[in-house]
Coordinates of N, CA and C in Angstrom, one line a residue:
M1 N 110.5 -123.6 174.5 CA 110.1 -122.6 173.4 C 109.1 -121.3 173.4
S2 N 109.5 -119.8 173.2 CA 108.5 -119.5 173.3 C 107.2 -119.3 172.8
T3 N 106.6 -118.6 172.8 CA 104.9 -118.1 172.1 C 105.2 -116.5 171.8
D4 N 104.5 -116.0 171.0 CA 103.9 -114.6 171.1 C 102.5 -114.4 171.3
T5 N 101.7 -116.0 171.5 CA 100.6 -115.3 172.0 C 100.0 -115.6 173.7
E6 N 99.0 -114.9 174.3 CA 99.1 -115.5 175.6 C 97.7 -115.9 176.0
P7 N 97.8 -117.0 177.2 CA 96.3 -117.6 177.1 C 95.4 -117.1 176.8
E8 N 94.2 -117.2 176.4 CA 93.0 -116.1 176.7 C 92.5 -115.9 178.4
A9 N 92.1 -115.1 178.9 CA 91.3 -114.8 179.7 C 90.0 -115.4 180.9
D10 N 90.3 -116.0 181.5 CA 89.2 -117.3 181.5 C 87.6 -115.8 182.3
A11 N 86.3 -116.8 181.2 CA 85.6 -115.8 181.3 C 85.2 -115.0 182.9
D12 N 84.9 -116.7 183.5 CA 84.8 -116.6 185.1 C 85.7 -115.7 186.3
A13 N 86.7 -115.9 185.6 CA 88.4 -115.2 186.7 C 87.3 -114.3 186.7
G14 N 88.1 -114.6 188.2 CA 87.6 -113.1 189.1 C 88.4 -112.0 188.5
P15 N 87.9 -110.3 189.3 CA 88.9 -109.5 189.1 C 90.5 -109.2 189.0
D16 N 91.3 -110.2 189.5 CA 92.2 -109.9 188.8 C 92.9 -110.9 188.5
G17 N 91.7 -111.6 187.8 CA 92.1 -113.0 186.4 C 92.7 -113.8 187.2
D18 N 92.5 -114.2 188.1 CA 92.3 -115.5 188.9 C 90.8 -116.7 189.0
A19 N 90.8 -117.6 188.8 CA 89.9 -118.5 189.3 C 89.0 -117.5 189.9
P20 N 87.8 -117.7 189.5 CA 86.6 -117.2 190.9 C 86.6 -117.9 192.2
S21 N 86.9 -117.4 193.1 CA 86.5 -118.2 194.6 C 85.6 -118.8 194.8
R22 N 85.4 -119.7 196.1 CA 84.3 -120.6 196.0 C 83.0 -119.3 196.6
A23 N 83.3 -118.9 196.9 CA 82.2 -118.0 197.7 C 81.8 -116.6 196.3
E24 N 83.1 -116.5 195.3 CA 82.1 -116.0 194.3 C 81.4 -117.1 193.4
L25 N 81.7 -118.5 193.5 CA 80.8 -119.7 192.8 C 79.9 -119.7 193.1
A26 N 79.2 -119.1 194.1 CA 78.1 -119.4 195.6 C 76.9 -119.2 195.5
A27 N 78.0 -117.6 195.2 CA 77.6 -116.2 195.2 C 75.9 -116.6 193.5
R28 N 77.2 -116.7 192.7 CA 76.6 -116.8 190.8 C 75.1 -117.8 190.9
V29 N 75.3 -119.3 192.0 CA 75.2 -120.2 191.6 C 73.3 -120.1 192.5
E30 N 73.7 -119.3 193.6 CA 72.4 -118.7 194.2 C 71.4 -117.5 193.2
E31 N 72.6 -116.8 192.2 CA 71.8 -115.7 191.9 C 70.7 -116.6 190.4
L32 N 71.5 -117.7 190.2 CA 70.9 -118.2 188.7 C 69.5 -119.2 189.1
E33 N 69.7 -119.0 190.7 CA 68.7 -120.5 191.1 C 67.6 -119.3 191.7
E34 N 67.9 -117.9 192.0 CA 66.6 -117.3 192.2 C 66.5 -116.7 190.5
Q35 N 66.9 -116.5 189.8 CA 66.6 -116.0 188.7 C 65.2 -117.6 188.2
L36 N 65.7 -118.3 188.3 CA 65.1 -119.7 187.7 C 63.6 -119.8 188.5
A37 N 63.7 -119.5 189.9 CA 62.6 -119.7 190.6 C 60.8 -118.6 190.6
A38 N 62.4 -117.8 190.2 CA 60.9 -116.6 189.6 C 60.5 -116.8 187.9
A39 N 61.1 -116.8 187.1 CA 61.0 -117.3 186.2 C 59.7 -118.7 186.5
T40 N 60.0 -119.5 187.5 CA 59.3 -121.0 187.5 C 57.4 -119.9 188.2
A41 N 57.8 -119.2 189.0 CA 56.6 -118.8 189.2 C 55.9 -117.9 188.7
D42 N 56.8 -117.1 187.6 CA 56.3 -116.9 186.3 C 55.1 -117.7 185.9
D43 N 55.6 -118.5 185.3 CA 55.1 -119.9 185.1 C 53.5 -120.2 185.0
G44 N 53.9 -120.1 186.7 CA 52.4 -120.7 187.2 C 51.4 -119.9 187.4
E45 N 51.7 -118.1 186.9 CA 50.8 -117.7 186.9 C 50.3 -117.5 186.1
D46 N 50.1 -118.0 184.9 CA 49.8 -117.9 183.9 C 49.0 -118.6 183.5
G47 N 48.5 -119.1 184.3 CA 47.5 -120.7 184.4 C 46.4 -119.8 183.6
K48 N 45.4 -121.0 183.6 CA 44.4 -120.7 182.6 C 43.0 -120.0 183.6
K49 N 42.4 -118.5 183.4 CA 41.4 -117.6 184.0 C 40.4 -117.3 183.5
M50 N 39.6 -117.6 184.6 CA 37.8 -117.5 184.0 C 37.8 -116.6 184.5
A51 N 36.6 -115.5 184.4 CA 36.2 -114.3 185.4 C 34.9 -114.7 184.7
I52 N 33.6 -114.2 186.0 CA 32.5 -113.7 185.3 C 31.7 -113.3 186.6
I53 N 31.0 -111.9 185.6 CA 29.9 -110.8 186.5 C 29.0 -111.6 186.2
A54 N 28.4 -112.0 187.3 CA 26.9 -112.3 188.1 C 25.9 -110.8 188.3
T55 N 25.0 -110.7 187.6 CA 23.9 -109.7 188.0 C 22.8 -109.7 188.1
K56 N 22.6 -111.1 187.7 CA 20.7 -111.3 188.2 C 20.5 -111.9 189.4
G57 N 19.8 -112.1 189.9 CA 19.5 -112.5 191.5 C 18.0 -113.7 191.1
T58 N 17.8 -114.1 189.6 CA 16.9 -115.3 189.5 C 17.1 -116.2 189.6
L59 N 16.2 -117.4 190.0 CA 16.3 -118.8 190.2 C 17.2 -119.3 189.5
D60 N 16.4 -119.1 187.8 CA 17.3 -119.7 186.6 C 18.1 -118.8 186.1
M61 N 18.7 -117.5 186.6 CA 19.9 -117.1 186.3 C 21.2 -117.3 187.3
A62 N 20.5 -118.1 188.5 CA 21.6 -118.2 189.8 C 22.4 -119.4 189.8
Y63 N 22.2 -120.5 188.6 CA 22.5 -122.2 187.8 C 23.8 -121.5 187.1
P64 N 23.2 -120.4 186.4 CA 24.9 -120.5 185.1 C 25.8 -120.1 185.5
P65 N 26.1 -118.9 186.5 CA 27.4 -118.8 186.6 C 28.5 -119.2 187.9
L66 N 27.0 -120.3 188.6 CA 27.6 -121.4 189.9 C 27.7 -122.5 188.9
I67 N 27.5 -123.1 187.8 CA 27.5 -124.7 186.7 C 28.7 -124.0 186.1
L68 N 28.8 -122.8 185.7 CA 30.4 -122.9 184.5 C 31.3 -122.2 185.2
A69 N 31.6 -121.8 186.9 CA 32.6 -121.8 188.1 C 33.3 -122.8 188.6
S70 N 31.9 -123.5 188.8 CA 32.3 -124.6 188.8 C 33.0 -125.5 188.0
T71 N 32.9 -126.0 186.7 CA 33.3 -126.5 185.8 C 34.3 -125.7 185.3
A72 N 34.3 -124.8 184.9 CA 36.1 -124.5 184.5 C 37.1 -124.7 185.7
A73 N 36.9 -124.7 187.5 CA 37.1 -125.0 188.0 C 37.7 -126.4 188.1
A74 N 37.4 -127.4 187.8 CA 37.4 -128.7 187.8 C 38.2 -129.3 186.2
F75 N 38.3 -128.3 185.6 CA 39.3 -128.6 184.7 C 40.5 -127.6 184.7
G76 N 40.6 -126.4 185.8 CA 42.1 -126.3 186.2 C 41.8 -124.6 186.1
Y77 N 41.2 -124.5 185.4 CA 41.0 -122.5 185.5 C 41.2 -121.5 187.3
D78 N 41.6 -120.9 186.9 CA 41.3 -120.0 188.3 C 40.3 -118.9 188.6
V79 N 39.0 -119.5 188.5 CA 37.9 -119.2 188.5 C 37.5 -117.5 189.6
T80 N 37.1 -116.3 189.0 CA 36.2 -115.6 190.2 C 35.3 -115.1 189.3
V81 N 34.1 -114.9 190.5 CA 32.9 -114.7 190.4 C 32.5 -113.1 190.7
F82 N 32.6 -112.6 190.1 CA 32.2 -110.8 190.5 C 30.4 -110.9 190.8
H83 N 29.7 -110.2 192.1 CA 28.9 -110.8 192.1 C 28.1 -109.3 192.7
T84 N 27.2 -108.5 191.5 CA 26.8 -107.3 191.7 C 25.6 -107.3 191.6
F85 N 24.7 -106.0 192.4 CA 23.1 -105.9 192.2 C 22.5 -106.8 192.1
W86 N 21.4 -107.9 191.9 CA 20.9 -108.5 192.7 C 21.2 -110.1 192.6
G87 N 22.5 -110.0 191.0 CA 23.0 -111.0 191.6 C 23.8 -111.6 193.3
L88 N 23.5 -110.2 193.8 CA 24.7 -110.6 195.4 C 23.2 -111.6 196.2
D89 N 22.1 -111.6 196.1 CA 21.1 -112.6 196.1 C 21.4 -114.1 196.4
I90 N 22.5 -114.6 195.7 CA 22.6 -115.8 194.9 C 24.3 -116.0 196.3
L91 N 24.5 -115.2 196.9 CA 25.6 -115.4 198.1 C 25.4 -114.7 199.0
H92 N 24.1 -114.6 199.2 CA 23.4 -114.6 200.8 C 22.9 -115.5 201.1
E93 N 23.1 -116.2 202.0 CA 22.7 -117.2 202.7 C 21.1 -117.6 203.1
E94 N 20.2 -116.6 203.3 CA 18.6 -117.5 203.0 C 18.2 -116.4 201.8
R95 N 18.3 -115.4 201.1 CA 17.7 -115.1 199.5 C 18.4 -115.7 198.5
S96 N 18.7 -116.7 198.5 CA 20.1 -117.8 197.7 C 18.3 -119.5 197.8
K97 N 17.7 -118.9 199.3 CA 16.9 -120.0 199.4 C 15.5 -119.5 198.7
D98 N 15.1 -118.0 198.4 CA 14.0 -117.5 197.9 C 14.2 -117.0 197.1
L99 N 15.0 -117.5 195.8 CA 15.2 -117.0 194.9 C 14.0 -117.3 193.7
K100 N 13.4 -116.5 193.2 CA 12.0 -115.9 192.4 C 12.6 -116.9 190.5
L101 N 12.0 -116.9 190.5 CA 11.9 -117.4 188.6 C 10.5 -116.8 187.5
S102 N 11.2 -115.7 186.6 CA 9.7 -115.3 186.3 C 9.0 -115.9 185.3
S103 N 7.9 -115.6 185.2 CA 7.0 -116.1 184.6 C 6.5 -114.7 183.4
V104 N 7.2 -113.1 183.7 CA 6.8 -112.5 182.2 C 8.0 -112.5 181.2
G105 N 8.4 -112.7 180.0 CA 8.6 -111.8 179.5 C 10.3 -113.7 179.4
N106 N 9.7 -114.9 179.7 CA 10.8 -115.5 179.1 C 9.8 -116.6 178.3
P107 N 10.3 -116.1 177.0 CA 9.5 -117.0 175.7 C 9.7 -118.3 175.8
N108 N 10.7 -119.3 177.3 CA 10.5 -120.5 176.8 C 10.0 -121.1 178.1
M109 N 9.0 -120.4 179.1 CA 8.4 -120.9 180.1 C 6.9 -121.2 179.4
P110 N 6.5 -121.6 179.9 CA 4.9 -123.1 179.4 C 4.0 -121.7 179.9
V111 N 4.5 -120.8 180.1 CA 2.6 -120.0 180.2 C 2.7 -118.2 179.6
P112 N 1.7 -118.0 178.3 CA 2.3 -116.8 178.2 C 2.3 -115.9 179.1
N113 N 2.7 -114.1 178.5 CA 2.8 -112.8 178.9 C 1.9 -112.7 179.7
V114 N 0.3 -112.6 179.1 CA -0.8 -112.1 180.1 C -1.2 -113.1 181.3
V115 N -1.0 -114.5 181.4 CA -1.5 -115.2 182.2 C 0.2 -114.7 183.3
G116 N 1.5 -114.9 182.6 CA 2.1 -114.3 183.5 C 2.1 -113.3 184.1
A117 N 1.9 -112.7 183.8 CA 1.5 -111.5 184.9 C 0.3 -111.1 186.0
L118 N -0.9 -112.0 186.3 CA -1.3 -112.1 186.9 C -0.3 -112.4 188.3
P119 N -1.8 -112.2 189.2 CA -1.2 -111.9 191.1 C -1.0 -112.9 191.2
G120 N 0.5 -113.4 191.6 CA 0.6 -114.8 192.6 C 1.9 -115.5 191.3
M121 N 2.0 -115.6 189.3 CA 2.2 -116.2 189.1 C 4.1 -117.0 188.9
D122 N 4.6 -115.3 189.3 CA 6.2 -115.7 189.5 C 6.0 -117.0 190.7
R123 N 5.1 -117.5 191.8 CA 5.6 -117.8 192.9 C 5.0 -119.0 192.0
V124 N 4.3 -119.6 191.4 CA 3.4 -121.0 190.6 C 4.7 -120.8 190.0
T125 N 5.8 -120.1 189.0 CA 6.7 -120.9 188.2 C 7.8 -120.6 188.9
T126 N 8.1 -120.7 190.1 CA 8.9 -120.9 190.5 C 8.9 -122.1 191.5
K127 N 7.9 -122.5 191.6 CA 7.7 -123.9 192.7 C 7.7 -125.0 191.0
M128 N 7.2 -125.0 190.1 CA 7.1 -125.2 189.0 C 9.1 -126.1 188.5
M129 N 9.3 -124.7 188.8 CA 11.1 -125.1 188.1 C 12.2 -125.9 189.7
E130 N 11.4 -125.6 190.4 CA 12.1 -126.1 192.2 C 11.3 -128.0 192.1
R131 N 10.1 -127.7 191.4 CA 9.3 -129.7 191.1 C 10.6 -130.1 190.3
R132 N 11.0 -129.6 189.5 CA 11.6 -130.3 188.5 C 13.0 -130.2 189.0
I133 N 13.3 -129.1 189.9 CA 14.8 -129.6 190.0 C 15.4 -130.3 191.1
D134 N 14.7 -131.0 191.9 CA 13.8 -131.8 192.9 C 14.5 -133.0 192.4
D135 N 13.0 -133.2 191.0 CA 12.9 -134.4 190.6 C 14.2 -135.2 189.2
N136 N 14.5 -133.8 189.4 CA 15.8 -134.0 188.5 C 18.0 -134.8 189.4
D137 N 17.1 -134.0 190.4 CA 18.1 -134.5 191.6 C 19.9 -133.0 191.1
T138 N 18.9 -132.3 190.5 CA 20.1 -131.3 190.4 C 20.5 -130.5 191.9
A139 N 22.0 -130.4 191.8 CA 22.3 -129.6 193.0 C 21.8 -128.6 193.6
T140 N 21.5 -127.8 195.1 CA 21.2 -126.6 194.7 C 21.8 -125.7 195.0
I141 N 21.2 -124.2 194.8 CA 22.3 -123.3 194.7 C 23.5 -123.2 196.0
E142 N 22.8 -123.5 197.5 CA 23.9 -124.1 198.1 C 24.9 -125.0 198.3
E143 N 24.4 -125.8 197.7 CA 25.4 -126.9 197.4 C 26.5 -126.7 196.0
L144 N 26.5 -126.0 195.3 CA 26.7 -125.6 193.7 C 28.2 -124.5 194.8
I145 N 27.4 -123.9 195.1 CA 28.4 -122.3 196.3 C 29.2 -122.8 196.7
E146 N 29.3 -124.1 197.6 CA 29.7 -124.9 198.6 C 30.9 -126.2 198.0
T147 N 30.4 -126.7 197.1 CA 31.4 -127.2 195.9 C 32.4 -126.1 195.1
S148 N 31.7 -124.9 194.6 CA 32.6 -124.1 194.7 C 33.7 -123.9 195.2
L149 N 33.1 -123.3 196.0 CA 34.7 -122.3 197.3 C 35.5 -123.5 197.5
E150 N 34.9 -125.1 197.3 CA 36.1 -126.4 197.6 C 36.6 -126.6 196.1
M151 N 36.8 -126.1 195.6 CA 37.6 -126.1 194.4 C 37.9 -124.7 194.1
G152 N 38.4 -124.0 195.0 CA 38.8 -122.8 194.6 C 38.2 -121.4 194.0
V153 N 37.1 -121.8 193.6 CA 36.3 -120.1 193.1 C 36.1 -119.7 194.1
E154 N 36.5 -118.4 194.0 CA 36.4 -117.0 194.7 C 35.3 -115.9 193.7
F155 N 34.2 -116.5 195.1 CA 33.1 -115.6 194.5 C 33.5 -114.4 195.5
Q156 N 33.0 -112.9 194.8 CA 33.2 -111.7 195.0 C 31.9 -110.3 195.3
A157 N 32.2 -110.1 196.2 CA 30.6 -109.0 196.5 C 30.7 -107.4 195.9
C158 N 30.4 -107.5 195.7 CA 30.5 -106.0 195.5 C 30.3 -104.8 196.6
Q159 N 31.3 -104.1 196.6 CA 31.1 -103.5 197.9 C 29.7 -101.8 197.5
M160 N 29.5 -101.6 196.5 CA 29.2 -101.0 196.5 C 28.0 -101.2 196.1
T161 N 27.4 -102.3 195.5 CA 25.6 -103.1 195.8 C 25.9 -103.5 197.5
I162 N 26.6 -103.8 198.1 CA 26.1 -103.6 199.4 C 25.5 -103.2 200.0
E163 N 26.4 -101.7 199.7 CA 26.3 -100.3 200.7 C 24.4 -99.9 199.9
L164 N 24.5 -100.0 198.8 CA 23.7 -99.4 197.9 C 22.2 -100.5 198.7
M165 N 22.4 -101.1 198.5 CA 21.2 -103.0 198.8 C 20.9 -102.6 200.8
D166 N 22.1 -101.7 200.9 CA 21.8 -102.3 202.3 C 22.0 -103.7 202.9
Y167 N 23.2 -104.7 202.3 CA 23.3 -105.7 202.5 C 24.1 -106.3 203.6
D168 N 23.9 -107.0 204.5 CA 24.8 -107.2 205.6 C 25.6 -108.2 205.8
E169 N 26.8 -108.1 205.4 CA 28.8 -108.9 204.9 C 28.1 -110.1 205.5
E170 N 27.8 -110.3 207.3 CA 27.7 -111.3 208.1 C 26.6 -112.4 207.3
N171 N 25.6 -112.3 206.7 CA 24.5 -112.7 205.7 C 24.9 -113.7 204.1
F172 N 26.3 -113.6 204.3 CA 26.7 -114.4 202.9 C 27.2 -115.3 203.6
F173 N 27.7 -116.7 202.2 CA 27.5 -117.4 202.3 C 30.2 -117.4 203.0
D174 N 29.7 -118.7 203.9 CA 31.5 -118.6 204.3 C 32.1 -118.8 203.5
G175 N 33.4 -117.8 203.0 CA 34.2 -117.8 202.1 C 33.9 -117.2 201.2
V176 N 32.9 -116.3 200.7 CA 32.8 -115.2 200.0 C 33.0 -113.2 201.0
R177 N 33.8 -113.6 199.6 CA 34.8 -112.2 199.6 C 33.9 -111.1 199.8
T178 N 34.1 -110.3 200.7 CA 33.5 -108.9 200.3 C 34.1 -107.8 200.2
G179 N 33.6 -106.4 200.0 CA 34.4 -105.4 199.9 C 35.1 -105.5 198.9
V180 N 34.6 -106.4 197.8 CA 35.4 -105.8 196.5 C 34.4 -104.9 195.2
G181 N 35.2 -103.9 194.8 CA 35.2 -103.1 194.2 C 34.9 -103.4 192.7
A182 N 34.4 -102.7 191.5 CA 34.6 -102.4 190.4 C 36.2 -102.8 189.5
A183 N 37.0 -102.0 190.1 CA 38.3 -102.0 189.6 C 39.0 -103.2 189.3
T184 N 39.1 -104.0 190.5 CA 39.6 -105.3 191.1 C 38.2 -106.8 190.1
A185 N 37.4 -106.1 189.7 CA 36.5 -106.7 188.9 C 37.1 -106.8 187.5
V186 N 37.2 -105.6 187.1 CA 37.9 -104.8 185.4 C 39.0 -106.0 185.8
Q187 N 40.2 -105.4 186.3 CA 41.4 -106.2 186.7 C 41.6 -107.7 186.0
D188 N 40.7 -108.2 187.1 CA 40.1 -109.9 187.3 C 40.1 -110.5 185.6
M189 N 38.9 -109.5 184.6 CA 38.5 -109.6 184.2 C 39.6 -109.1 182.6
A190 N 40.6 -108.5 182.9 CA 41.5 -107.8 181.9 C 42.5 -109.0 181.7
E191 N 43.2 -109.7 182.6 CA 43.9 -111.0 183.1 C 43.5 -112.0 182.8
A192 N 41.5 -111.5 183.1 CA 41.3 -113.2 182.5 C 41.1 -113.9 180.4
D193 N 41.6 -115.8 180.5 CA 41.5 -115.6 179.2 C 39.6 -115.8 178.6
I194 N 39.0 -116.5 179.7 CA 37.2 -116.3 179.1 C 36.8 -115.0 180.4
Q195 N 35.8 -114.3 179.9 CA 35.2 -113.4 180.6 C 33.5 -113.3 180.1
L196 N 32.8 -114.2 181.5 CA 31.6 -114.2 181.2 C 30.7 -113.0 181.5
L197 N 29.5 -113.0 181.4 CA 28.6 -111.3 181.7 C 27.3 -112.5 181.7
V198 N 27.2 -112.7 183.2 CA 25.9 -113.0 183.2 C 24.1 -112.4 183.7

């Protein structure tokens, strides 16, 4: 018995209306796998990010960026810390061992400003803080940097400051990324979920 309707064309049919060949199916499967891999890779890049700018090189201001960076890394954040101006002293192997604590202009110091301005007072307040750090068994700057590097934190040294302050790049801790410009820091901040200036 004849019918006036013709069978619908197969959506996956080849150019001649025939079923697709094995080669065509394999090519289509490969194309879909590549699209899936690209989508999965994009998902991985959307992880949580934190960008910290460290500008100060005093003993009390060295701890916040290091503690925040290592803690964020422990929580799965992709962390970059851009060190500029005096913040570079934190990444310098020798200078980081001799960071000072200013007794002037710090309202929480147990020393009045008029006394803190006396010669040698910074040395006294620095020794007081170092003693407190030792007594409390707090990690040193070097230990925090090494731990952070092991956890994947990227420490960046500002290239302009390296040249301005005449730093020797060989004297930074191993693993510190040198030659980083402000444009990179801005890009990191733009992509980060959390941006901090310390």
